[in-house]
């Protein structure tokens, strides 16, 4: 556990530098934005943040490899190992480039296929969330002003607050009718999107969230925070490996109900 505590402390240091870079460019009139091959935007802040994190990791963790959204995978200078960091320099770039403050830097450490440390820093919201395996989940302005967080105890889907990112992906994978049934049947539904809904889930402010398509860097940092807060994370087929393209995250009590509700109709 001591090793993960040290890694979590390093993640905070990485996030401090990332916050300073991203906030300096947020709402800047000269922010440079380009379209990637998949037509999603990337700003000069995205690339600057990832370069900063990679440079620090190269010095502080030379035996760990790094996977980042903007620059792909780089192997450890000391040779292959089981530990690798997964970075999303700005999750919510579309918000970032439009001046919407709901964006964050996501930093995860994985042992093999398992995320063991996760940190989400949203400086424009003045909030940060973090966890390490066996050490609990916390949220606050920074690591010295934090409270432990836990998921909700809602047991019925009809009583739940349900979050989603958008409906387009559900239409593309053929489960839009199932998703609409959920949204119409729960107590409340909102599309907070990106990292934010998952962090509200970990805090107990909502009860479930699902997305049909995402990448490892979108989710790796979120999994330790949700699970250490008492929640559960799988893909749409109920598998717990982080490297899948879909996600269902709940307070645990609602998990089977959500998976069943999203099952394709025969």
XYZ file of C-alpha atoms in Angstrom:
266
model
C 0.000 0.000 0.000
C 2.869 2.373 0.706
C 3.877 2.169 -2.949
C 0.453 3.276 -4.095
C 0.441 6.099 -1.575
C 3.680 7.370 -3.107
C 2.226 7.048 -6.593
C -0.883 8.921 -5.526
C 1.272 11.716 -4.119
C 3.091 11.869 -7.447
C -0.256 12.040 -9.271
C -1.112 15.133 -7.220
C 2.193 16.724 -8.211
C 1.477 15.933 -11.870
C -1.998 17.425 -11.535
C -0.692 20.610 -9.912
C 1.481 21.282 -12.959
C -1.323 20.292 -15.346
C -3.765 22.652 -13.620
C -1.374 25.588 -13.985
C -0.829 24.938 -17.693
C -4.476 24.346 -18.555
C -5.854 27.246 -16.539
C -3.351 29.651 -18.127
C -4.751 28.774 -21.573
C -8.441 28.420 -20.611
C -10.564 31.023 -22.434
C -7.437 32.465 -24.071
C -8.181 34.357 -27.265
C -5.105 32.845 -28.949
C -5.853 29.219 -27.993
C -4.893 27.024 -30.929
C -7.391 24.266 -31.786
C -7.011 21.618 -34.491
C -9.091 18.642 -35.599
C -7.627 15.163 -35.137
C -8.212 12.433 -37.769
C -11.356 11.330 -35.877
C -12.581 14.962 -36.093
C -12.395 15.518 -32.329
C -10.646 18.749 -31.269
C -7.211 19.041 -29.703
C -5.873 22.304 -28.297
C -2.352 23.482 -27.555
C -3.293 23.076 -23.886
C -3.977 19.335 -24.382
C -0.546 18.733 -25.857
C 1.266 20.987 -23.368
C -0.314 19.221 -20.392
C 0.532 15.765 -21.691
C 4.128 16.776 -22.454
C 4.517 18.115 -18.914
C 3.171 14.927 -17.322
C 5.322 12.714 -19.521
C 8.465 14.694 -18.716
C 7.902 14.368 -14.970
C 7.094 10.660 -15.194
C 10.242 10.032 -17.242
C 12.280 11.430 -14.343
C 10.245 10.128 -11.400
C 9.136 6.725 -12.737
C 11.635 5.596 -15.420
C 10.500 1.981 -15.044
C 6.860 2.801 -15.919
C 5.454 3.112 -19.426
C 2.966 5.841 -20.387
C -0.159 5.874 -22.539
C -1.626 9.281 -23.369
C -4.461 10.393 -25.597
C -2.365 12.814 -27.653
C 0.983 11.001 -28.013
C 0.117 7.326 -27.683
C 2.221 4.777 -25.827
C 5.860 5.168 -24.830
C 7.757 2.299 -23.238
C 9.705 2.704 -20.010
C 13.299 3.837 -20.386
C 14.363 1.067 -18.010
C 12.651 -1.640 -20.087
C 9.237 -3.368 -20.164
C 7.311 -3.688 -16.923
C 3.820 -4.282 -15.583
C 3.154 -0.698 -14.470
C 1.906 1.971 -16.829
C 0.407 5.417 -16.458
C -2.650 6.405 -18.495
C -3.203 10.096 -19.177
C -6.048 12.147 -20.594
C -4.561 15.659 -20.503
C -7.927 17.384 -20.887
C -11.050 15.261 -20.678
C -13.812 17.444 -22.069
C -11.796 19.301 -24.705
C -15.002 20.402 -26.470
C -16.055 22.111 -23.230
C -12.573 23.547 -22.762
C -12.393 25.190 -26.187
C -15.889 26.688 -25.768
C -15.149 28.129 -22.325
C -17.315 25.653 -20.379
C -15.578 24.916 -17.033
C -16.441 21.186 -16.924
C -13.135 19.628 -18.003
C -10.373 17.822 -16.155
C -6.999 16.145 -16.314
C -7.249 12.380 -15.752
C -4.232 10.509 -14.369
C -4.188 6.761 -13.689
C -1.641 4.128 -12.760
C -2.338 0.578 -13.880
C -0.770 -2.676 -12.719
C -1.227 -4.918 -15.726
C -4.867 -4.518 -16.747
C -6.017 -3.120 -13.397
C -6.228 0.600 -12.537
C -4.850 0.988 -8.999
C -4.475 4.778 -8.704
C -6.775 7.407 -10.123
C -6.869 11.196 -9.943
C -9.239 13.647 -11.624
C -8.430 17.350 -11.375
C -10.967 19.945 -12.526
C -9.306 23.283 -11.677
C -11.966 25.474 -13.302
C -14.442 23.879 -10.878
C -11.993 24.134 -7.967
C -12.364 20.392 -7.337
C -10.249 17.253 -7.389
C -11.053 13.556 -6.822
C -8.596 10.737 -6.126
C -8.173 7.183 -4.873
C -5.680 4.355 -4.616
C -6.448 0.694 -4.113
C -7.126 0.011 -0.460
C -6.773 3.662 0.563
C -10.308 4.952 -0.038
C -11.668 7.709 -2.286
C -11.510 11.427 -1.542
C -12.574 14.764 -2.991
C -11.768 18.394 -2.255
C -9.916 21.439 -3.508
C -6.594 19.668 -2.925
C -5.143 16.766 -0.957
C -4.955 18.766 2.280
C -8.574 19.954 2.070
C -10.485 16.778 1.340
C -13.257 14.534 2.596
C -13.794 10.824 2.054
C -16.540 10.069 -0.457
C -19.010 7.182 -0.822
C -21.617 6.135 -3.352
C -25.337 6.337 -2.644
C -27.530 3.584 -1.184
C -30.373 3.837 -3.699
C -31.636 0.336 -4.433
C -34.367 0.768 -7.065
C -33.841 2.042 -10.600
C -37.158 3.877 -10.351
C -35.681 5.920 -7.495
C -32.340 6.582 -9.185
C -30.673 9.648 -10.624
C -29.196 8.410 -13.919
C -26.481 10.096 -15.970
C -25.431 9.729 -19.595
C -23.171 11.608 -22.007
C -25.286 11.742 -25.176
C -27.799 9.625 -27.074
C -26.001 9.388 -30.427
C -23.744 6.518 -29.401
C -26.665 4.505 -28.094
C -28.401 4.883 -31.440
C -25.240 3.752 -33.251
C -24.953 0.549 -31.183
C -28.637 -0.311 -31.425
C -29.557 0.231 -27.774
C -31.273 3.599 -28.002
C -34.734 2.146 -27.152
C -33.315 0.552 -23.995
C -31.611 3.786 -22.971
C -34.764 5.824 -23.544
C -36.745 3.365 -21.419
C -34.251 3.890 -18.589
C -34.349 7.677 -18.902
C -38.144 7.697 -18.844
C -38.344 5.264 -15.935
C -35.860 6.674 -13.439
C -36.504 9.370 -10.868
C -34.190 11.828 -12.641
C -31.896 11.832 -15.665
C -29.246 14.348 -16.692
C -26.482 14.416 -19.329
C -23.542 15.791 -17.355
C -21.082 13.968 -19.620
C -17.367 13.171 -19.605
C -15.690 12.638 -16.219
C -18.137 14.746 -14.223
C -21.058 12.342 -14.034
C -18.788 9.566 -12.793
C -17.391 11.766 -10.044
C -20.897 12.761 -8.957
C -21.642 9.032 -8.814
C -18.608 8.448 -6.581
C -19.788 11.257 -4.293
C -23.285 9.783 -4.021
C -24.907 12.726 -5.824
C -26.243 10.416 -8.538
C -26.606 6.654 -8.768
C -25.647 5.300 -12.205
C -24.018 6.304 -15.490
C -23.442 4.444 -18.746
C -21.652 5.127 -22.025
C -21.530 2.909 -25.128
C -18.111 3.976 -26.386
C -14.939 5.403 -24.827
C -11.182 4.859 -24.649
C -8.942 3.578 -21.875
C -7.684 7.079 -21.064
C -11.305 8.214 -20.620
C -11.959 5.652 -17.907
C -8.783 4.344 -16.233
C -8.538 7.154 -13.663
C -12.237 6.977 -12.833
C -12.369 3.284 -11.952
C -10.319 3.379 -8.702
C -12.263 6.417 -7.501
C -15.657 4.805 -8.107
C -14.710 1.402 -6.722
C -12.930 2.780 -3.642
C -16.073 4.839 -3.001
C -18.050 1.583 -2.953
C -19.343 1.539 -6.524
C -19.016 -0.920 -9.382
C -17.709 -0.506 -12.930
C -18.064 -2.983 -15.826
C -18.670 -2.919 -19.549
C -22.114 -3.538 -21.046
C -21.501 -7.296 -20.846
C -20.648 -7.167 -17.142
C -16.878 -7.624 -17.560
C -14.609 -5.724 -15.157
C -11.500 -5.221 -17.321
C -10.749 -1.514 -17.834
C -9.771 -1.795 -21.498
C -13.253 -2.093 -23.009
C -15.108 0.335 -25.235
C -18.253 0.649 -23.098
C -18.949 1.302 -19.438
C -21.682 0.893 -16.859
C -20.919 2.511 -13.502
C -23.287 2.345 -10.549
C -23.457 2.429 -6.778
C -23.260 -1.364 -6.941
C -26.788 -1.926 -5.699
C -28.250 -0.933 -9.068
C -25.696 -2.624 -11.282
C -27.587 -5.733 -12.339
C -30.743 -3.696 -12.914
C -28.914 -1.326 -15.276
C -27.182 -4.157 -17.154
C -30.510 -5.945 -17.582
C -32.250 -2.794 -18.742
C -29.566 -2.206 -21.390
C -29.623 -5.790 -22.721
C -30.475 -5.899 -26.462
C -33.963 -7.090 -27.190
C -34.353 -10.434 -28.892
